[in-house]
């Protein structure tokens, strides 16, 4: 254990992609990687302390073979006692101003997840902690009903799944998302859902009823059709075939569906854009979108570790292209550019996407949700109307 002033321990230096890439020993971050057996089935390679911590913890062998006694990472679930469930934002480049996240942390373990840095606010690591130390909001449906009933509340679409996946594995048992949908259906409130999980089909009964009143739409993220790449990159998310089947079931039930090619990673999955769109269109999707890989804060080093561990031959090429699309940096958070990037490579990806959508008839019409059916939930003590 050492003071946080030792920046190298918390955030080990990484060889820049513009420099010659050699053996794993040239990448200091791999020296603090967690043993493969301990993190089996996880996405991140390491578990560095969060950026706000006063101390950093590093695993090392003390000569007594004590590392062999360390248990594998197991999923634990804590309780989030937040008193509000609707989160507001003023971001000018996204299409919603409010969202709900039933869970903090996500067991899907997607190595590129831009939500990973949020675990640092809990004093935990954006690495393995993010996908193994989860927090559930059991009171979310009740809190939502209370917020919808508040004086002055004006309805607009609520987005769910924009940070962590609402249909990650623990939802099977907890059913927080289903409770939220029940509240929204009763209130006639519109909702847009994003997920990588086929578990969303469990709630087709509610979603289909809401869709008939233009109250619901669902986006399924399909990053790759290659099962091996998908399992390596998103270890506990549904397989690509399951996601396409979910798109088909949702579409057949009359629920507006969108395929999201997200994220597009140059030299790794960008060659699949057309095939993903084609498969999704045949599954019934009517709309499509894409997002370029984003590497904010700790996500950059986590992605570098993963890439060097799994695709070391592509390391330099991937990061050279990323920098070409990010103004020479690993990430540019500028509004309006963070999702798509800039430069010739970014333009080419965007144009390929547009041409494929035109060919397949995607995005010809955009589904619009309505707030016309909204009725405030009754609060305890409210006087009944005489009329």
Coordinates of C-alpha atoms in Angstrom, one line a residue:
X1 CA 0.0 0.0 0.0
X2 CA 1.4 3.4 -0.9
X3 CA 0.3 7.0 -0.9
X4 CA -1.8 8.2 -3.8
X5 CA 1.0 10.5 -4.8
X6 CA 2.6 7.5 -6.4
X7 CA 0.7 8.0 -9.6
X8 CA 2.4 5.1 -11.4
X9 CA 0.7 2.7 -9.0
X10 CA -2.8 4.0 -9.6
X11 CA -2.4 4.7 -13.2
X12 CA 0.6 2.8 -14.6
X13 CA 2.2 4.5 -17.6
X14 CA 1.4 3.1 -21.0
X15 CA 3.6 3.0 -24.1
X16 CA 2.1 5.4 -26.7
X17 CA 0.9 3.7 -29.9
X18 CA 3.2 5.9 -31.9
X19 CA 6.2 4.1 -30.3
X20 CA 7.4 0.6 -31.3
X21 CA 5.1 -2.0 -29.6
X22 CA 7.1 -4.9 -28.3
X23 CA 6.5 -7.8 -25.9
X24 CA 4.0 -7.6 -23.0
X25 CA 6.9 -6.5 -20.8
X26 CA 6.9 -3.2 -22.6
X27 CA 3.5 -2.4 -21.2
X28 CA 3.8 -1.7 -17.5
X29 CA 0.1 -1.8 -16.9
X30 CA 0.1 -5.6 -17.5
X31 CA 2.4 -6.0 -14.5
X32 CA -0.6 -5.2 -12.2
X33 CA -3.1 -7.3 -14.1
X34 CA -5.2 -9.7 -12.1
X35 CA -4.5 -13.4 -12.7
X36 CA -6.6 -14.8 -15.5
X37 CA -8.2 -17.5 -13.3
X38 CA -9.3 -15.0 -10.7
X39 CA -11.0 -12.8 -13.3
X40 CA -12.4 -15.6 -15.5
X41 CA -15.6 -14.5 -17.2
X42 CA -14.8 -10.8 -16.7
X43 CA -13.9 -8.0 -19.1
X44 CA -11.3 -5.9 -17.4
X45 CA -7.8 -7.1 -16.8
X46 CA -7.0 -5.1 -13.7
X47 CA -8.6 -3.5 -10.6
X48 CA -6.6 -0.3 -10.0
X49 CA -7.9 2.0 -7.2
X50 CA -10.4 4.7 -8.1
X51 CA -9.0 8.2 -9.0
X52 CA -10.3 9.8 -5.8
X53 CA -8.7 7.4 -3.4
X54 CA -6.0 8.5 -1.0
X55 CA -4.2 5.1 -1.2
X56 CA -3.5 2.7 -4.0
X57 CA -3.5 -1.1 -3.6
X58 CA -1.4 -3.3 -5.8
X59 CA -1.3 -7.1 -5.8
X60 CA 2.2 -8.6 -5.6
X61 CA 3.8 -11.9 -4.7
X62 CA 5.5 -11.8 -1.3
X63 CA 7.4 -15.0 -2.0
X64 CA 5.0 -17.2 0.0
X65 CA 2.8 -18.2 -2.9
X66 CA 0.0 -16.3 -1.2
X67 CA -1.4 -15.2 -4.6
X68 CA -2.5 -18.7 -5.2
X69 CA -4.9 -18.5 -2.2
X70 CA -6.8 -15.4 -3.5
X71 CA -10.4 -16.3 -4.4
X72 CA -11.9 -15.5 -7.8
X73 CA -13.9 -12.3 -8.2
X74 CA -17.5 -13.0 -7.3
X75 CA -20.5 -10.7 -8.0
X76 CA -21.7 -9.0 -4.8
X77 CA -24.8 -6.8 -4.6
X78 CA -25.3 -3.8 -2.3
X79 CA -28.2 -1.5 -1.8
X80 CA -28.3 2.0 -3.3
X81 CA -30.3 4.2 -1.0
X82 CA -30.7 7.2 -3.4
X83 CA -33.8 9.2 -2.7
X84 CA -34.4 10.1 -6.3
X85 CA -34.3 7.9 -9.3
X86 CA -34.7 10.3 -12.3
X87 CA -31.3 11.8 -13.4
X88 CA -31.4 15.0 -15.4
X89 CA -28.8 16.2 -18.0
X90 CA -28.3 19.2 -20.2
X91 CA -26.1 17.5 -22.8
X92 CA -26.8 19.1 -26.2
X93 CA -25.8 16.1 -28.3
X94 CA -28.2 13.5 -26.9
X95 CA -31.9 13.2 -27.5
X96 CA -33.2 13.0 -23.9
X97 CA -32.9 15.2 -20.8
X98 CA -33.8 12.5 -18.2
X99 CA -32.9 8.9 -17.5
X100 CA -33.1 6.1 -15.0
X101 CA -30.5 3.6 -14.0
X102 CA -31.9 0.8 -11.8
X103 CA -28.4 -0.5 -11.1
X104 CA -24.9 0.9 -10.5
X105 CA -22.2 -1.2 -12.0
X106 CA -22.8 -3.7 -14.7
X107 CA -22.1 -7.4 -14.8
X108 CA -21.9 -7.6 -18.6
X109 CA -18.3 -6.5 -18.2
X110 CA -18.0 -4.7 -21.5
X111 CA -14.4 -3.5 -21.5
X112 CA -15.1 -0.3 -23.4
X113 CA -18.0 0.9 -21.2
X114 CA -17.9 4.6 -20.8
X115 CA -19.8 4.3 -17.5
X116 CA -16.9 2.6 -15.8
X117 CA -15.4 5.8 -14.3
X118 CA -18.6 6.4 -12.3
X119 CA -17.6 3.6 -9.9
X120 CA -14.8 5.8 -8.7
X121 CA -17.4 8.0 -7.0
X122 CA -18.2 5.0 -4.8
X123 CA -14.6 4.6 -3.8
X124 CA -14.3 1.5 -6.0
X125 CA -12.3 0.6 -9.1
X126 CA -13.7 1.2 -12.6
X127 CA -12.0 -2.1 -13.5
X128 CA -13.1 -5.4 -12.0
X129 CA -15.1 -3.7 -9.2
X130 CA -17.4 -2.1 -11.8
X131 CA -18.5 -5.5 -13.1
X132 CA -18.5 -7.4 -9.8
X133 CA -19.5 -5.0 -7.1
X134 CA -23.1 -4.0 -8.1
X135 CA -25.7 -1.8 -6.4
X136 CA -29.4 -2.2 -6.8
X137 CA -32.1 0.4 -6.3
X138 CA -35.0 -1.7 -4.9
X139 CA -37.1 1.4 -4.2
X140 CA -36.8 2.6 -7.8
X141 CA -40.4 1.9 -8.8
X142 CA -41.8 3.6 -5.7
X143 CA -39.5 6.6 -6.0
X144 CA -40.4 6.9 -9.7
X145 CA -44.1 7.0 -8.9
X146 CA -43.5 9.7 -6.3
X147 CA -41.4 11.8 -8.7
X148 CA -44.0 11.5 -11.5
X149 CA -46.7 12.7 -9.1
X150 CA -44.7 15.7 -7.9
X151 CA -46.3 19.1 -8.6
X152 CA -44.8 20.7 -11.6
X153 CA -43.5 17.5 -13.2
X154 CA -43.6 17.8 -17.0
X155 CA -43.4 14.5 -18.9
X156 CA -40.8 13.9 -21.6
X157 CA -39.3 10.6 -22.7
X158 CA -37.3 8.8 -20.0
X159 CA -34.3 7.0 -21.3
X160 CA -33.2 3.7 -19.5
X161 CA -30.0 1.8 -20.2
X162 CA -27.9 4.8 -21.2
X163 CA -25.4 4.2 -18.4
X164 CA -25.6 0.7 -17.1
X165 CA -27.7 -2.1 -18.6
X166 CA -31.2 -2.4 -17.0
X167 CA -31.4 -6.0 -18.2
X168 CA -28.1 -7.2 -16.9
X169 CA -28.1 -10.7 -15.3
X170 CA -29.3 -9.7 -11.7
X171 CA -32.5 -8.3 -13.2
X172 CA -33.8 -11.8 -13.6
X173 CA -34.0 -12.1 -9.9
X174 CA -34.5 -8.5 -8.8
X175 CA -37.1 -7.4 -11.5
X176 CA -36.5 -3.7 -10.8
X177 CA -36.9 -2.8 -14.4
X178 CA -40.2 -4.6 -14.7
X179 CA -41.4 -2.7 -11.7
X180 CA -40.4 0.6 -13.4
X181 CA -42.2 -0.3 -16.6
X182 CA -45.4 -1.1 -14.6
X183 CA -45.3 2.4 -13.1
X184 CA -44.6 4.0 -16.5
X185 CA -47.5 2.1 -18.1
X186 CA -50.0 3.1 -15.4
X187 CA -48.9 6.7 -15.7
X188 CA -48.9 6.7 -19.6
X189 CA -45.3 7.9 -19.6
X190 CA -43.0 7.4 -22.6
X191 CA -39.8 5.4 -22.3
X192 CA -36.9 4.5 -24.5
X193 CA -34.8 1.5 -23.6
X194 CA -31.2 0.5 -24.6
X195 CA -29.8 -2.9 -23.8
X196 CA -27.5 -5.7 -24.9
X197 CA -29.6 -8.4 -23.2
X198 CA -32.2 -10.7 -24.6
X199 CA -33.9 -10.6 -21.2
X200 CA -35.8 -7.5 -22.5
X201 CA -38.1 -10.0 -24.2
X202 CA -39.5 -11.0 -20.8
X203 CA -41.3 -7.7 -20.7
X204 CA -42.8 -7.8 -24.2
X205 CA -46.3 -8.0 -22.6
X206 CA -45.9 -4.5 -21.0
X207 CA -43.8 -3.0 -23.9
X208 CA -46.3 -4.2 -26.5
X209 CA -49.2 -2.5 -24.7
X210 CA -47.2 0.7 -24.3
X211 CA -46.1 0.6 -27.9
X212 CA -49.8 0.6 -29.1
X213 CA -50.1 4.0 -27.4
X214 CA -46.7 5.2 -28.7
X215 CA -45.2 5.0 -25.3
X216 CA -42.2 2.7 -25.8
X217 CA -39.3 1.9 -28.1
X218 CA -36.3 -0.4 -27.7
X219 CA -32.7 -0.2 -29.0
X220 CA -30.6 -3.3 -29.0
X221 CA -26.8 -2.8 -29.1
X222 CA -25.0 -5.2 -31.5
X223 CA -21.3 -4.7 -31.5
X224 CA -20.2 -7.7 -33.5
X225 CA -21.6 -10.8 -35.1
X226 CA -18.4 -12.7 -34.2
X227 CA -19.3 -14.8 -31.1
X228 CA -15.6 -15.0 -30.1
X229 CA -15.0 -11.2 -30.3
X230 CA -18.3 -10.5 -28.6
X231 CA -17.6 -12.9 -25.7
X232 CA -14.1 -11.5 -25.2
X233 CA -15.2 -7.9 -25.3
X234 CA -18.6 -8.3 -23.6
X235 CA -18.2 -11.5 -21.5
X236 CA -21.6 -11.6 -19.8
X237 CA -23.9 -9.9 -22.3
X238 CA -26.2 -11.9 -24.6
X239 CA -24.6 -13.5 -27.7
X240 CA -25.1 -11.7 -31.0
X241 CA -27.6 -14.3 -32.2
X242 CA -29.7 -13.9 -29.0
X243 CA -29.7 -10.1 -29.5
X244 CA -30.9 -10.4 -33.1
X245 CA -33.6 -12.9 -32.0
X246 CA -34.7 -10.3 -29.4
X247 CA -34.9 -7.7 -32.1
X248 CA -37.1 -10.1 -34.1
X249 CA -39.5 -10.9 -31.2
X250 CA -39.8 -7.2 -30.2
X251 CA -40.5 -6.2 -33.8
X252 CA -43.1 -8.9 -34.3
X253 CA -44.9 -7.7 -31.1
X254 CA -45.3 -4.2 -32.7
X255 CA -42.6 -2.6 -30.6
X256 CA -40.4 0.0 -32.5
X257 CA -36.9 -1.3 -32.5
X258 CA -33.5 0.3 -33.3
X259 CA -30.2 -1.5 -33.8
X260 CA -27.2 0.3 -32.3
X261 CA -23.8 -0.4 -33.8
X262 CA -22.0 0.7 -30.7
X263 CA -19.2 1.2 -30.2
X264 CA -17.5 1.2 -33.6
X265 CA -13.9 0.3 -32.9
X266 CA -11.5 0.9 -35.9
X267 CA -9.5 -2.1 -37.1
X268 CA -11.5 -4.4 -34.7
X269 CA -15.2 -4.3 -35.6
X270 CA -15.7 -1.5 -38.1
X271 CA -15.6 -4.0 -41.0
X272 CA -18.9 -5.5 -39.6
X273 CA -21.0 -2.3 -39.9
X274 CA -22.8 -3.4 -43.1
X275 CA -23.3 -7.0 -41.9
X276 CA -24.7 -6.0 -38.6
X277 CA -27.2 -3.6 -40.2
X278 CA -28.2 -6.2 -42.7
X279 CA -28.8 -8.8 -40.0
X280 CA -30.8 -6.4 -37.9
X281 CA -32.9 -5.2 -40.8
X282 CA -33.9 -8.8 -41.6
X283 CA -34.7 -9.2 -37.9
X284 CA -37.3 -6.4 -38.2
X285 CA -35.4 -3.3 -37.0
X286 CA -36.6 -0.1 -38.7
X287 CA -34.0 2.4 -37.3
X288 CA -30.3 2.3 -36.7
X289 CA -27.5 4.4 -35.1
X290 CA -23.9 4.1 -34.3
X291 CA -21.4 5.5 -31.8
X292 CA -17.6 5.7 -32.2
X293 CA -15.5 4.2 -29.4
X294 CA -15.2 6.6 -26.4
X295 CA -12.3 6.3 -24.0
X296 CA -12.8 8.8 -21.1
X297 CA -10.7 8.7 -17.9
X298 CA -9.9 5.2 -16.7
X299 CA -11.6 3.5 -19.7
X300 CA -8.6 4.4 -21.9
X301 CA -6.1 2.3 -19.8
X302 CA -8.6 -0.5 -19.3
X303 CA -9.2 -0.8 -23.0
X304 CA -5.4 -0.7 -23.7
X305 CA -4.8 -3.5 -21.2
X306 CA -7.6 -5.6 -22.8
X307 CA -6.4 -4.9 -26.4
X308 CA -2.8 -5.8 -25.5
X309 CA -3.9 -9.0 -23.8
X310 CA -6.2 -10.2 -26.5
X311 CA -5.1 -8.5 -29.8
X312 CA -1.5 -7.3 -29.3
X313 CA -0.9 -7.3 -33.1
X314 CA -3.6 -4.7 -33.6
X315 CA -2.6 -2.4 -30.7
X316 CA -0.7 0.2 -32.6
X317 CA -3.1 0.2 -35.6
X318 CA -6.2 0.6 -33.4
X319 CA -4.8 3.5 -31.4
X320 CA -3.3 5.3 -34.4
X321 CA -6.8 5.3 -36.0
X322 CA -8.5 6.4 -32.8
X323 CA -6.1 9.3 -32.6
X324 CA -6.8 10.2 -36.2
X325 CA -10.5 10.5 -35.4
X326 CA -9.9 12.3 -32.1
X327 CA -7.8 15.2 -33.1
X328 CA -4.5 13.5 -32.2
X329 CA -5.8 12.5 -28.7
X330 CA -7.1 9.2 -27.3
X331 CA -10.4 10.9 -26.6
X332 CA -12.1 14.3 -27.3
X333 CA -15.2 15.0 -25.2
X334 CA -16.3 18.0 -27.3
X335 CA -20.1 18.3 -27.7
X336 CA -21.2 17.1 -31.1
X337 CA -18.0 15.3 -31.9
X338 CA -17.5 12.8 -29.0
X339 CA -20.0 10.4 -30.5
X340 CA -18.8 10.4 -34.2
X341 CA -15.3 11.7 -34.2
X342 CA -13.7 13.9 -36.9
X343 CA -11.3 13.4 -39.8
X344 CA -11.3 11.2 -43.0
X345 CA -11.6 7.9 -41.2
X346 CA -14.6 9.1 -39.1
X347 CA -16.2 10.5 -42.2
X348 CA -15.7 7.2 -44.0
X349 CA -17.4 5.3 -41.2
X350 CA -20.3 7.7 -41.2
X351 CA -20.7 7.5 -44.9
X352 CA -20.6 3.7 -45.0
X353 CA -23.3 3.6 -42.3
X354 CA -25.5 6.0 -44.2
X355 CA -25.2 4.1 -47.5
X356 CA -26.0 0.8 -45.8
X357 CA -29.0 2.3 -44.0
X358 CA -30.3 3.7 -47.3
X359 CA -29.9 0.4 -49.0
X360 CA -31.7 -1.5 -46.3
X361 CA -34.5 1.1 -45.8
X362 CA -33.5 1.9 -42.3
X363 CA -34.3 5.3 -40.7
X364 CA -36.8 6.1 -43.4
X365 CA -39.3 7.0 -40.6
X366 CA -38.4 7.8 -37.0
X367 CA -40.8 6.5 -34.3
X368 CA -42.0 9.3 -32.1
X369 CA -43.3 8.8 -28.6
X370 CA -46.1 10.8 -27.1
X371 CA -46.9 12.4 -23.7
X372 CA -50.6 12.7 -24.6
X373 CA -51.5 9.8 -22.3
X374 CA -49.7 11.0 -19.2
X375 CA -51.7 11.1 -16.0
X376 CA -50.0 11.9 -12.7
X377 CA -50.1 9.0 -10.2
X378 CA -52.3 9.7 -7.2
X379 CA -50.3 10.5 -4.1
X380 CA -51.4 9.4 -0.6
X381 CA -53.6 12.1 0.8
X382 CA -54.6 13.5 -2.6
X383 CA -58.3 14.6 -2.6
X384 CA -60.4 12.9 -5.2
X385 CA -61.8 15.0 -8.0
X386 CA -65.6 15.6 -7.9
X387 CA -65.8 15.5 -11.7

